[in-house]
Structure formats: C-alpha cells, structure tokens
Amino acid sequence: MYDFLIIGGGVLGCAVARELTRYSFGVAVAEVETDVCAAEAGTGGMICAARTLLPFRQNASKYAVTGERMFGAYAAALDVPYKRTGAMFAFTDASACAALAARCRRVGLPFEECDPSRAAEVEPALASCLGAKRALYFPNAGIADGCEFVFALRENAERNGAEFYFGCAAESAESDGHVVTVTFAGGKRISARNVICCAGSGAEALSRSFGDNVRLDRREEIVAVADVPARPRMPVFYDGKSYVSPRTCGRYLAGADEASLSLARPAASGMPQATERLAGMGVALSSPQYFAASRADCCGDLAIVSGGTPGVRYIAGAGSYGLTVAPALASTLARSFGLPRNMSFVPSRKGMVRVSRLGAAERNALALSERGYGRIVLASPLVTEGEIADAVRRGANTVAGLDRRLLPAGVSGGVRFAEALARLGKSDCFTEDEDAHR
C-alpha cells in the first residue's frame, strides 16, 4: 500500500509525484499510456503567467505567477533547458491592452507597457505586425523544453522512491474511509491512503467512473509547429487570440491560445483559422505540422477538487498552462499534507548528453571515451547510439518514447531507431504503440 497514488503521468502528475517524495517514500504514479509525457509533444514550452490573465482565472493566475518565479531554479535543479526570453502581447484594441495591464497590477506581475515603436525595439518581429496599437512586455516569461521537463520530473521522482505503472487505465475506486483502492483495466488493484487524479482532459470521465462528478469545459485546439520568417525571439501573442512562440528545438509553435472549438477547427481550405488570423497580422508560417490538443477547464479555472470518494482529489482545469503552474501547484499541494521531510531527498537530476548541442572538440572527446556517442544513427537531426542507450536507461520503452526524448515534435527515428535498438540488444524490452510506426 502507498501513501499516495497519482493517476496521470503528464506534467502535473509527475510534478506532484516529485514534490511528494520530499515528504514520503510511498508514492506511486499510474499512467494509461506506455510512458509519461504522451500529451506534451505539441506544446510550446511557454513559461508565461500572463497567459492566465487574458481571461482572468484567479486560481490559475495565483499558481502561474509563483510558478514563473520558481521555474528557473526548478529547471536548473533538473538540468532542463530553460531560457528567460520575455513575452510580448500585442493588441489592435487599446482597451483590451489596458484590461490586461489592470489584471497584471492586481496580481503583482511585472510588465512594461509599450507603444508600437518600443514594442518593435524589444521584439523586432513586431515591426511587421499589422495594426498593433499597444503592447505589454513581460520580462520574466521564458521557454523550456516541455517534454524534457516531464521526463526530468519522472526521473527525479523515481530517484527519490516513486514507482511508476504504465498501461494502467483506472476504472473504479472504493474507500473504507482510510484506504482507497483503485481498480484498473485487466484487474490490477492499487491501494493508497490518498489518490490524486491528474488526468487532464480525462478528469471528468475518470471522476464518473469513481462515482464522483467533476465538470469540465472542454475545448479542442489545433497548433502548428512551423518555421517563421520573422523569427521572434520570445513568445508573441496577438490580441490574446493567437500566438507564435520559439521552441527550444529551433522551430516555432503557432496557434490560438484560448481557441473555441469553432476557431481551432481546420477551415475549409485545410488551414486552421488561427493560422489565417496570424497571416492577416503579417505573420507567415512555413512548412507547418499540425497537432490536435484537447484542453479542459474546471468551471473556467484551475481547481483542486475533493470528490465524493473519501481520500480522492482531482486537479482539473490547468489547460495549456501546466508547465507554468506545475512547480507552485505541486509544492503547495505536497506541503498541505503536513508530513515530515524526507531527509534523504535528492533535488537534482543530470540531464541527457545531447551530441547535437556539443562543439566539435567535445563531440570527439565524448566519442573517444564512450564509443556509442561516436556511432551516428541519424545525421539530421543528429542522434547517436549512445543517446539511444541512455534514453532506454531513463525509461523509454517505445520508439515514440525515443522520439519524444531525442527529436523535435513531428519527427520520428522509425526504422533507424529500431535498428539501433537491435544492435544494443534492447528490442525485446520495447512495447508496441501506435506512434512507433509514424
């Protein structure tokens, strides 16, 4: 039996697991997929509290403002790429800009109000933005690698005693008032004193199967990973309805941040309306790859809900802000149980060696010391056999899992990765999944 069972291996589930190991050894995570991070590949990795203030969300904003401040130290401890780029919100409607500025003052979020010339000075890509009258610049915003962040949380949680179970679809829960027992598809049962559901957009269906009734407002979003000729240095939002953001992999994410179903659905031409709006403001996308995402809000805000089943809580409504709110929400929730500190907790994790990020001299030295890093599996983007072996050691058990750890979104190692696994003698430990053959 565990002290805590977390259902869901996304950014919030893994962050909560990692923070709970600061206090308790008895932590388990159950994930329906074969790996953590299955839903993170299309995310932009924006760490930007101002996004929660476009439609004001009190709880989300509270955690996002604190999470944005925490993220630099959090990423450094976990050895995750993070860059404080700032973020720019451009408006064709001056009153909308003033409304966002008022909300920022209310929550104490630092910003600078800019006229068009100052905005273009801070972010030159805005010089081509058609019709922008005012802008707000947020210097503390940044970008991180969303996938690597979730993998780092998992690795650090495991290092501190958390156990992960994959392929586990929760079906029901029962409580005797002290212990909750969750039954999963196939008959597997896990008991814990506390169950924390971090199932994202699946929280509503999960709550019904547990006999509870968490209500979510669902929205579907289509985002594009693309090249952008203007190449903004920071996330740029246009009228709070669409955005372009650099990613740590070098490409850009574009989409509609608060898209309704009708806005995000592809237009008759096959191009999302968000892309059309960006083009109308002077932002062109080149070679876009589209990803569909399902977001959910709990009564329009982030909430920690206690269900009718004693000992069960639901974290619902994080939407697309999960990376920003995760550090603050997870640490606050873990502290709320009032448990004694785990004095052997190790807060740090060493990241993967990425050969493509090394200089020529460093690559040569590494290849001489560890020969796997000299065996090239993919030339562009560069991936070596040593990196594949390291990813397997860190928990990758599908080709799709290798893709998310080693390649930009939308790119697959496919046959090349499978061949490398065979050479390493690791094929037998890999699981089939539908992404493995893309």
GROMACS .gro file of C-alpha atoms in nm:
model
  438
    1MET     CA    1   0.000   0.000   0.000
    2TYR     CA    2   0.115   0.353  -0.079
    3ASP     CA    3   0.070   0.684   0.097
    4PHE     CA    4  -0.015   0.847  -0.238
    5LEU     CA    5  -0.134   0.717  -0.572
    6ILE     CA    6  -0.125   0.970  -0.856
    7ILE     CA    7  -0.330   0.895  -1.167
    8GLY     CA    8  -0.183   1.060  -1.475
    9GLY     CA    9   0.177   1.092  -1.591
   10GLY     CA   10   0.167   1.435  -1.751
   11VAL     CA   11   0.343   1.745  -1.626
   12LEU     CA   12   0.118   1.791  -1.321
   13GLY     CA   13   0.116   1.423  -1.225
   14CYS     CA   14   0.495   1.397  -1.245
   15ALA     CA   15   0.547   1.729  -1.066
   16VAL     CA   16   0.318   1.626  -0.780
   17ALA     CA   17   0.496   1.289  -0.756
   18ARG     CA   18   0.835   1.456  -0.741
   19GLU     CA   19   0.726   1.704  -0.471
   20LEU     CA   20   0.556   1.437  -0.261
   21THR     CA   21   0.881   1.238  -0.246
   22ARG     CA   22   1.020   1.531  -0.046
   23TYR     CA   23   0.798   1.405   0.236
   24SER     CA   24   0.702   1.043   0.171
   25PHE     CA   25   0.859   0.730   0.024
   26GLY     CA   26   0.520   0.574  -0.053
   27VAL     CA   27   0.438   0.741  -0.387
   28ALA     CA   28   0.307   0.566  -0.699
   29VAL     CA   29   0.204   0.700  -1.040
   30ALA     CA   30  -0.036   0.516  -1.272
   31GLU     CA   31  -0.042   0.621  -1.638
   32VAL     CA   32  -0.267   0.482  -1.910
   33GLU     CA   33  -0.001   0.523  -2.181
   34THR     CA   34   0.330   0.336  -2.209
   35ASP     CA   35   0.533   0.637  -2.097
   36VAL     CA   36   0.495   0.975  -1.928
   37CYS     CA   37   0.460   1.287  -2.139
   38ALA     CA   38   0.238   1.140  -2.411
   39ALA     CA   39   0.049   1.470  -2.448
   40GLU     CA   40   0.342   1.712  -2.436
   41ALA     CA   41   0.493   1.680  -2.785
   42GLY     CA   42   0.290   1.962  -2.937
   43THR     CA   43   0.336   2.209  -2.653
   44GLY     CA   44   0.538   2.525  -2.692
   45GLY     CA   45   0.706   2.514  -2.353
   46MET     CA   46   0.599   2.870  -2.270
   47ILE     CA   47   0.653   2.973  -1.907
   48CYS     CA   48   0.429   3.277  -1.903
   49ALA     CA   49   0.197   3.370  -1.618
   50ALA     CA   50   0.031   3.647  -1.822
   51ARG     CA   51  -0.146   3.385  -2.034
   52THR     CA   52  -0.374   3.301  -1.739
   53LEU     CA   53  -0.479   3.665  -1.719
   54LEU     CA   54  -0.617   3.702  -2.071
   55PRO     CA   55  -0.947   3.563  -1.945
   56PHE     CA   56  -0.883   3.622  -1.573
   57ARG     CA   57  -0.850   3.293  -1.383
   58GLN     CA   58  -0.787   3.359  -1.016
   59ASN     CA   59  -0.651   3.019  -0.908
   60ALA     CA   60  -0.451   2.959  -1.225
   61SER     CA   61  -0.303   3.308  -1.203
   62LYS     CA   62  -0.204   3.260  -0.839
   63TYR     CA   63  -0.008   2.945  -0.916
   64ALA     CA   64   0.124   3.074  -1.250
   65VAL     CA   65   0.273   3.394  -1.106
   66THR     CA   66   0.454   3.192  -0.838
   67GLY     CA   67   0.544   2.913  -1.081
   68GLU     CA   68   0.701   3.157  -1.326
   69ARG     CA   69   0.925   3.288  -1.046
   70MET     CA   70   1.017   2.933  -0.939
   71PHE     CA   71   1.082   2.788  -1.282
   72GLY     CA   72   1.445   2.899  -1.330
   73ALA     CA   73   1.565   2.728  -1.010
   74TYR     CA   74   1.340   2.428  -1.077
   75ALA     CA   75   1.481   2.380  -1.429
   76ALA     CA   76   1.839   2.428  -1.308
   77ALA     CA   77   1.799   2.157  -1.043
   78LEU     CA   78   1.656   1.917  -1.301
   79ASP     CA   79   1.907   2.015  -1.573
   80VAL     CA   80   1.635   2.110  -1.822
   81PRO     CA   81   1.691   2.369  -2.098
   82TYR     CA   82   1.523   2.696  -1.998
   83LYS     CA   83   1.566   3.045  -2.134
   84ARG     CA   84   1.416   3.363  -1.993
   85THR     CA   85   1.318   3.528  -2.319
   86GLY     CA   86   1.038   3.758  -2.205
   87ALA     CA   87   0.698   3.761  -2.378
   88MET     CA   88   0.511   4.025  -2.576
   89PHE     CA   89   0.135   4.075  -2.601
   90ALA     CA   90   0.038   4.300  -2.894
   91PHE     CA   91  -0.311   4.450  -2.927
   92THR     CA   92  -0.501   4.622  -3.206
   93ASP     CA   93  -0.755   4.722  -2.938
   94ALA     CA   94  -0.604   4.960  -2.681
   95SER     CA   95  -0.884   4.891  -2.429
   96ALA     CA   96  -0.802   4.517  -2.431
   97CYS     CA   97  -0.439   4.605  -2.358
   98ALA     CA   98  -0.547   4.827  -2.067
   99ALA     CA   99  -0.766   4.547  -1.926
  100LEU     CA  100  -0.474   4.302  -1.924
  101ALA     CA  101  -0.247   4.565  -1.765
  102ALA     CA  102  -0.502   4.614  -1.484
  103ARG     CA  103  -0.514   4.240  -1.417
  104CYS     CA  104  -0.134   4.225  -1.402
  105ARG     CA  105  -0.123   4.502  -1.143
  106ARG     CA  106  -0.387   4.316  -0.942
  107VAL     CA  107  -0.172   4.002  -0.912
  108GLY     CA  108   0.166   4.179  -0.895
  109LEU     CA  109   0.302   4.055  -1.228
  110PRO     CA  110   0.584   4.280  -1.361
  111PHE     CA  111   0.535   4.425  -1.710
  112GLU     CA  112   0.621   4.720  -1.931
  113GLU     CA  113   0.359   4.897  -2.142
  114CYS     CA  114   0.491   4.972  -2.490
  115ASP     CA  115   0.388   5.184  -2.787
  116PRO     CA  116   0.446   5.026  -3.134
  117SER     CA  117   0.798   5.165  -3.171
  118ARG     CA  118   0.910   5.046  -2.826
  119ALA     CA  119   0.747   4.705  -2.884
  120ALA     CA  120   0.938   4.664  -3.212
  121GLU     CA  121   1.259   4.767  -3.035
  122VAL     CA  122   1.214   4.493  -2.772
  123GLU     CA  123   1.088   4.236  -3.025
  124PRO     CA  124   1.188   4.326  -3.385
  125ALA     CA  125   0.945   4.069  -3.527
  126LEU     CA  126   0.663   4.302  -3.421
  127ALA     CA  127   0.774   4.561  -3.676
  128SER     CA  128   0.571   4.368  -3.936
  129CYS     CA  129   0.264   4.324  -3.714
  130LEU     CA  130  -0.022   4.499  -3.888
  131GLY     CA  131  -0.230   4.741  -3.683
  132ALA     CA  132  -0.087   4.685  -3.333
  133LYS     CA  133  -0.156   4.995  -3.122
  134ARG     CA  134  -0.023   4.895  -2.778
  135ALA     CA  135   0.173   4.606  -2.631
  136LEU     CA  136   0.270   4.466  -2.292
  137TYR     CA  137   0.616   4.322  -2.238
  138PHE     CA  138   0.666   4.062  -1.963
  139PRO     CA  139   1.040   4.030  -1.890
  140ASN     CA  140   1.017   3.726  -1.661
  141ALA     CA  141   0.849   3.492  -1.910
  142GLY     CA  142   1.052   3.223  -2.084
  143ILE     CA  143   1.058   2.898  -2.277
  144ALA     CA  144   1.157   2.546  -2.176
  145ASP     CA  145   1.157   2.201  -2.331
  146GLY     CA  146   0.819   2.068  -2.214
  147CYS     CA  147   0.891   1.704  -2.290
  148GLU     CA  148   1.233   1.706  -2.128
  149PHE     CA  149   1.085   1.877  -1.822
  150VAL     CA  150   0.831   1.596  -1.772
  151PHE     CA  151   1.095   1.327  -1.827
  152ALA     CA  152   1.318   1.501  -1.573
  153LEU     CA  153   1.037   1.510  -1.317
  154ARG     CA  154   0.979   1.139  -1.365
  155GLU     CA  155   1.348   1.052  -1.333
  156ASN     CA  156   1.389   1.261  -1.019
  157ALA     CA  157   1.072   1.122  -0.863
  158GLU     CA  158   1.195   0.767  -0.929
  159ARG     CA  159   1.538   0.856  -0.790
  160ASN     CA  160   1.358   0.953  -0.468
  161GLY     CA  161   1.149   0.638  -0.442
  162ALA     CA  162   0.835   0.693  -0.653
  163GLU     CA  163   0.713   0.393  -0.852
  164PHE     CA  164   0.555   0.424  -1.198
  165TYR     CA  165   0.300   0.186  -1.351
  166PHE     CA  166   0.220   0.212  -1.723
  167GLY     CA  167  -0.065   0.083  -1.933
  168CYS     CA  168  -0.297   0.135  -1.637
  169ALA     CA  169  -0.647   0.262  -1.721
  170ALA     CA  170  -0.833   0.339  -1.399
  171GLU     CA  171  -1.189   0.201  -1.389
  172SER     CA  172  -1.320   0.242  -1.035
  173ALA     CA  173  -1.231   0.342  -0.682
  174GLU     CA  174  -1.360   0.232  -0.342
  175SER     CA  175  -1.276   0.366   0.002
  176ASP     CA  176  -1.324   0.238   0.355
  177GLY     CA  177  -1.265   0.587   0.490
  178HIS     CA  178  -0.893   0.528   0.543
  179VAL     CA  179  -0.766   0.349   0.233
  180VAL     CA  180  -0.866   0.398  -0.130
  181THR     CA  181  -0.835   0.102  -0.366
  182VAL     CA  182  -0.830   0.176  -0.739
  183THR     CA  183  -0.911  -0.098  -0.986
  184PHE     CA  184  -0.754  -0.077  -1.332
  185ALA     CA  185  -0.844  -0.240  -1.662
  186GLY     CA  186  -0.726  -0.600  -1.654
  187GLY     CA  187  -0.800  -0.633  -1.283
  188LYS     CA  188  -0.487  -0.471  -1.135
  189ARG     CA  189  -0.561  -0.305  -0.799
  190ILE     CA  190  -0.351  -0.044  -0.616
  191SER     CA  191  -0.429   0.080  -0.265
  192ALA     CA  192  -0.324   0.412  -0.115
  193ARG     CA  193  -0.423   0.643   0.167
  194ASN     CA  194  -0.463   0.929  -0.080
  195VAL     CA  195  -0.543   0.932  -0.452
  196ILE     CA  196  -0.465   1.243  -0.660
  197CYS     CA  197  -0.612   1.245  -1.010
  198CYS     CA  198  -0.409   1.446  -1.263
  199ALA     CA  199  -0.579   1.314  -1.574
  200GLY     CA  200  -0.610   1.646  -1.761
  201SER     CA  201  -0.899   1.649  -2.004
  202GLY     CA  202  -0.983   1.294  -1.896
  203ALA     CA  203  -1.060   1.400  -1.538
  204GLU     CA  204  -1.435   1.426  -1.596
  205ALA     CA  205  -1.471   1.072  -1.730
  206LEU     CA  206  -1.240   0.941  -1.458
  207SER     CA  207  -1.446   1.109  -1.186
  208ARG     CA  208  -1.764   0.949  -1.319
  209SER     CA  209  -1.604   0.604  -1.311
  210PHE     CA  210  -1.512   0.677  -0.947
  211GLY     CA  211  -1.871   0.776  -0.869
  212ASP     CA  212  -1.788   1.148  -0.850
  213ASN     CA  213  -1.887   1.435  -1.079
  214VAL     CA  214  -1.606   1.674  -1.176
  215ARG     CA  215  -1.739   1.904  -1.450
  216LEU     CA  216  -1.505   2.035  -1.717
  217ASP     CA  217  -1.544   2.280  -2.004
  218ARG     CA  218  -1.365   2.109  -2.292
  219ARG     CA  219  -1.207   2.285  -2.588
  220GLU     CA  220  -1.018   2.144  -2.880
  221GLU     CA  221  -0.711   2.327  -3.008
  222ILE     CA  222  -0.501   2.283  -3.320
  223VAL     CA  223  -0.144   2.411  -3.304
  224ALA     CA  224   0.122   2.421  -3.574
  225VAL     CA  225   0.495   2.359  -3.536
  226ALA     CA  226   0.647   2.562  -3.817
  227ASP     CA  227   0.926   2.781  -3.946
  228VAL     CA  228   0.859   3.155  -3.919
  229PRO     CA  229   1.042   3.401  -4.145
  230ALA     CA  230   1.008   3.683  -3.888
  231ARG     CA  231   1.167   3.460  -3.618
  232PRO     CA  232   1.052   3.628  -3.293
  233ARG     CA  233   1.294   3.595  -3.002
  234MET     CA  234   1.015   3.544  -2.749
  235PRO     CA  235   0.653   3.426  -2.732
  236VAL     CA  236   0.438   3.687  -2.907
  237PHE     CA  237   0.059   3.698  -2.859
  238TYR     CA  238  -0.168   3.883  -3.099
  239ASP     CA  239  -0.488   4.030  -2.948
  240GLY     CA  240  -0.479   3.747  -2.695
  241LYS     CA  241  -0.628   3.515  -2.956
  242SER     CA  242  -0.332   3.371  -3.142
  243TYR     CA  243   0.039   3.338  -3.081
  244VAL     CA  244   0.381   3.244  -3.217
  245SER     CA  245   0.646   3.114  -2.980
  246PRO     CA  246   1.004   2.993  -3.029
  247ARG     CA  247   1.071   2.638  -2.909
  248THR     CA  248   1.396   2.509  -2.767
  249CYS     CA  249   1.430   2.278  -3.071
  250GLY     CA  250   1.468   2.582  -3.300
  251ARG     CA  251   1.127   2.578  -3.468
  252TYR     CA  252   0.817   2.772  -3.367
  253LEU     CA  253   0.476   2.693  -3.225
  254ALA     CA  254   0.173   2.882  -3.355
  255GLY     CA  255  -0.189   2.855  -3.259
  256ALA     CA  256  -0.486   3.003  -3.077
  257ASP     CA  257  -0.423   3.011  -2.704
  258GLU     CA  258  -0.786   3.033  -2.597
  259ALA     CA  259  -0.940   2.871  -2.901
  260SER     CA  260  -1.305   2.784  -2.907
  261LEU     CA  261  -1.396   2.468  -3.093
  262SER     CA  262  -1.503   2.666  -3.400
  263LEU     CA  263  -1.187   2.880  -3.404
  264ALA     CA  264  -0.939   2.593  -3.375
  265ARG     CA  265  -1.113   2.357  -3.616
  266PRO     CA  266  -0.945   2.350  -3.960
  267ALA     CA  267  -1.109   2.581  -4.211
  268ALA     CA  268  -1.246   2.452  -4.543
  269SER     CA  269  -0.909   2.516  -4.704
  270GLY     CA  270  -0.747   2.275  -4.458
  271MET     CA  271  -0.564   2.559  -4.278
  272PRO     CA  272  -0.661   2.641  -3.918
  273GLN     CA  273  -0.832   2.974  -3.876
  274ALA     CA  274  -0.568   3.068  -3.620
  275THR     CA  275  -0.307   3.047  -3.895
  276GLU     CA  276  -0.522   3.265  -4.119
  277ARG     CA  277  -0.551   3.526  -3.843
  278LEU     CA  278  -0.175   3.528  -3.799
  279ALA     CA  279  -0.127   3.576  -4.173
  280GLY     CA  280  -0.367   3.871  -4.157
  281MET     CA  281  -0.142   4.033  -3.897
  282GLY     CA  282   0.170   3.986  -4.107
  283VAL     CA  283   0.294   3.657  -3.959
  284ALA     CA  284   0.362   3.382  -4.213
  285LEU     CA  285   0.418   3.013  -4.134
  286SER     CA  286   0.640   2.788  -4.344
  287SER     CA  287   0.613   2.405  -4.360
  288PRO     CA  288   0.365   2.376  -4.071
  289GLN     CA  289   0.296   2.045  -3.898
  290TYR     CA  290  -0.035   2.037  -3.713
  291PHE     CA  291  -0.116   1.880  -3.378
  292ALA     CA  292  -0.458   1.847  -3.215
  293ALA     CA  293  -0.485   1.901  -2.841
  294SER     CA  294  -0.775   1.861  -2.600
  295ARG     CA  295  -0.780   2.117  -2.318
  296ALA     CA  296  -1.020   2.131  -2.027
  297ASP     CA  297  -1.110   2.393  -1.769
  298CYS     CA  298  -1.282   2.331  -1.434
  299CYS     CA  299  -1.556   2.593  -1.419
  300GLY     CA  300  -1.322   2.822  -1.617
  301ASP     CA  301  -1.034   2.796  -1.368
  302LEU     CA  302  -0.775   2.564  -1.217
  303ALA     CA  303  -0.912   2.375  -0.918
  304ILE     CA  304  -0.820   2.105  -0.667
  305VAL     CA  305  -1.149   1.927  -0.610
  306SER     CA  306  -1.234   1.671  -0.341
  307GLY     CA  307  -1.473   1.413  -0.479
  308GLY     CA  308  -1.742   1.216  -0.301
  309THR     CA  309  -1.500   0.926  -0.255
  310PRO     CA  310  -1.303   0.990   0.069
  311GLY     CA  311  -0.932   1.032   0.005
  312VAL     CA  312  -0.968   1.119  -0.366
  313ARG     CA  313  -0.874   1.461  -0.506
  314TYR     CA  314  -0.882   1.589  -0.863
  315ILE     CA  315  -0.651   1.852  -1.010
  316ALA     CA  316  -0.852   1.986  -1.300
  317GLY     CA  317  -0.852   2.283  -1.534
  318ALA     CA  318  -0.480   2.351  -1.582
  319GLY     CA  319  -0.547   2.371  -1.957
  320SER     CA  320  -0.243   2.482  -2.156
  321TYR     CA  321  -0.076   2.641  -1.852
  322GLY     CA  322   0.051   2.318  -1.698
  323LEU     CA  323   0.422   2.391  -1.732
  324THR     CA  324   0.388   2.734  -1.574
  325VAL     CA  325   0.172   2.633  -1.278
  326ALA     CA  326   0.334   2.293  -1.209
  327PRO     CA  327   0.617   2.397  -0.971
  328ALA     CA  328   0.395   2.612  -0.747
  329LEU     CA  329   0.088   2.390  -0.752
  330ALA     CA  330   0.282   2.069  -0.683
  331SER     CA  331   0.487   2.216  -0.399
  332THR     CA  332   0.179   2.377  -0.238
  333LEU     CA  333  -0.020   2.054  -0.257
  334ALA     CA  334   0.266   1.843  -0.117
  335ARG     CA  335   0.313   2.079   0.180
  336SER     CA  336  -0.060   2.077   0.256
  337PHE     CA  337  -0.046   1.721   0.394
  338GLY     CA  338   0.179   1.831   0.681
  339LEU     CA  339   0.418   1.537   0.653
  340PRO     CA  340   0.775   1.534   0.790
  341ARG     CA  341   1.056   1.598   0.547
  342ASN     CA  342   1.232   1.314   0.368
  343MET     CA  343   1.589   1.396   0.476
  344SER     CA  344   1.737   1.178   0.200
  345PHE     CA  345   1.553   1.362  -0.080
  346VAL     CA  346   1.782   1.442  -0.375
  347PRO     CA  347   1.652   1.753  -0.559
  348SER     CA  348   1.881   1.736  -0.862
  349ARG     CA  349   1.898   1.529  -1.179
  350LYS     CA  350   2.162   1.521  -1.451
  351GLY     CA  351   2.019   1.560  -1.799
  352MET     CA  352   2.094   1.358  -2.108
  353VAL     CA  353   2.403   1.431  -2.313
  354ARG     CA  354   2.281   1.573  -2.645
  355VAL     CA  355   2.558   1.540  -2.902
  356SER     CA  356   2.396   1.797  -3.134
  357ARG     CA  357   2.444   2.062  -2.864
  358LEU     CA  358   2.819   1.999  -2.828
  359GLY     CA  359   3.106   2.161  -3.012
  360ALA     CA  360   3.328   1.955  -3.241
  361ALA     CA  361   3.605   1.910  -2.981
  362GLU     CA  362   3.355   1.798  -2.715
  363ARG     CA  363   3.194   1.551  -2.957
  364ASN     CA  364   3.529   1.396  -3.043
  365ALA     CA  365   3.633   1.365  -2.679
  366LEU     CA  366   3.300   1.206  -2.588
  367ALA     CA  367   3.316   0.960  -2.880
  368LEU     CA  368   3.664   0.851  -2.772
  369SER     CA  369   3.561   0.800  -2.409
  370GLU     CA  370   3.224   0.636  -2.484
  371ARG     CA  371   3.217   0.485  -2.831
  372GLY     CA  372   2.838   0.473  -2.857
  373TYR     CA  373   2.837   0.852  -2.888
  374GLY     CA  374   3.050   0.821  -3.200
  375ARG     CA  375   2.804   0.590  -3.380
  376ILE     CA  376   2.563   0.811  -3.571
  377VAL     CA  377   2.209   0.676  -3.607
  378LEU     CA  378   2.053   0.989  -3.760
  379ALA     CA  379   2.254   1.262  -3.928
  380SER     CA  380   1.985   1.533  -3.930
  381PRO     CA  381   1.888   1.594  -3.660
  382LEU     CA  382   2.200   1.435  -3.514
  383VAL     CA  383   2.132   1.135  -3.286
  384THR     CA  384   2.389   0.877  -3.178
  385GLU     CA  385   2.365   0.522  -3.048
  386GLY     CA  386   2.494   0.641  -2.711
  387GLU     CA  387   2.198   0.877  -2.675
  388ILE     CA  388   1.953   0.598  -2.759
  389ALA     CA  389   2.109   0.370  -2.498
  390ASP     CA  390   2.088   0.649  -2.239
  391ALA     CA  391   1.722   0.719  -2.324
  392VAL     CA  392   1.641   0.349  -2.271
  393ARG     CA  393   1.814   0.356  -1.933
  394ARG     CA  394   1.599   0.657  -1.842
  395GLY     CA  395   1.272   0.481  -1.918
  396ALA     CA  396   1.199   0.497  -2.292
  397ASN     CA  397   1.027   0.171  -2.390
  398THR     CA  398   0.877   0.259  -2.730
  399VAL     CA  399   1.014   0.416  -3.045
  400ALA     CA  400   0.769   0.702  -2.984
  401GLY     CA  401   0.926   0.745  -2.638
  402LEU     CA  402   1.269   0.773  -2.802
  403ASP     CA  403   1.126   1.027  -3.048
  404ARG     CA  404   0.996   1.248  -2.767
  405ARG     CA  405   1.328   1.234  -2.583
  406LEU     CA  406   1.562   1.279  -2.879
  407LEU     CA  407   1.381   1.451  -3.169
  408PRO     CA  408   1.172   1.763  -3.239
  409ALA     CA  409   0.794   1.725  -3.247
  410GLY     CA  410   0.667   1.559  -3.561
  411VAL     CA  411   0.995   1.379  -3.639
  412SER     CA  412   1.042   1.004  -3.589
  413GLY     CA  413   1.353   0.786  -3.586
  414GLY     CA  414   1.142   0.494  -3.710
  415VAL     CA  415   1.345   0.213  -3.867
  416ARG     CA  416   1.681   0.372  -3.779
  417PHE     CA  417   1.594   0.369  -3.409
  418ALA     CA  418   1.464   0.012  -3.432
  419GLU     CA  419   1.791  -0.099  -3.595
  420ALA     CA  420   1.994   0.072  -3.323
  421LEU     CA  421   1.786  -0.099  -3.054
  422ALA     CA  422   1.855  -0.436  -3.217
  423ARG     CA  423   2.231  -0.367  -3.213
  424LEU     CA  424   2.206  -0.273  -2.846
  425GLY     CA  425   2.006  -0.587  -2.769
  426LYS     CA  426   1.716  -0.379  -2.637
  427SER     CA  427   1.440  -0.468  -2.883
  428ASP     CA  428   1.280  -0.726  -2.653
  429CYS     CA  429   1.210  -0.472  -2.379
  430PHE     CA  430   1.026  -0.236  -2.614
  431THR     CA  431   0.648  -0.207  -2.632
  432GLU     CA  432   0.444  -0.157  -2.947
  433ASP     CA  433   0.243   0.164  -2.966
  434GLU     CA  434   0.060   0.338  -3.245
  435ASP     CA  435   0.311   0.623  -3.265
  436ALA     CA  436   0.605   0.388  -3.315
  437HIS     CA  437   0.546   0.350  -3.687
  438ARG     CA  438   0.482   0.713  -3.780
   0.00000   0.00000   0.00000
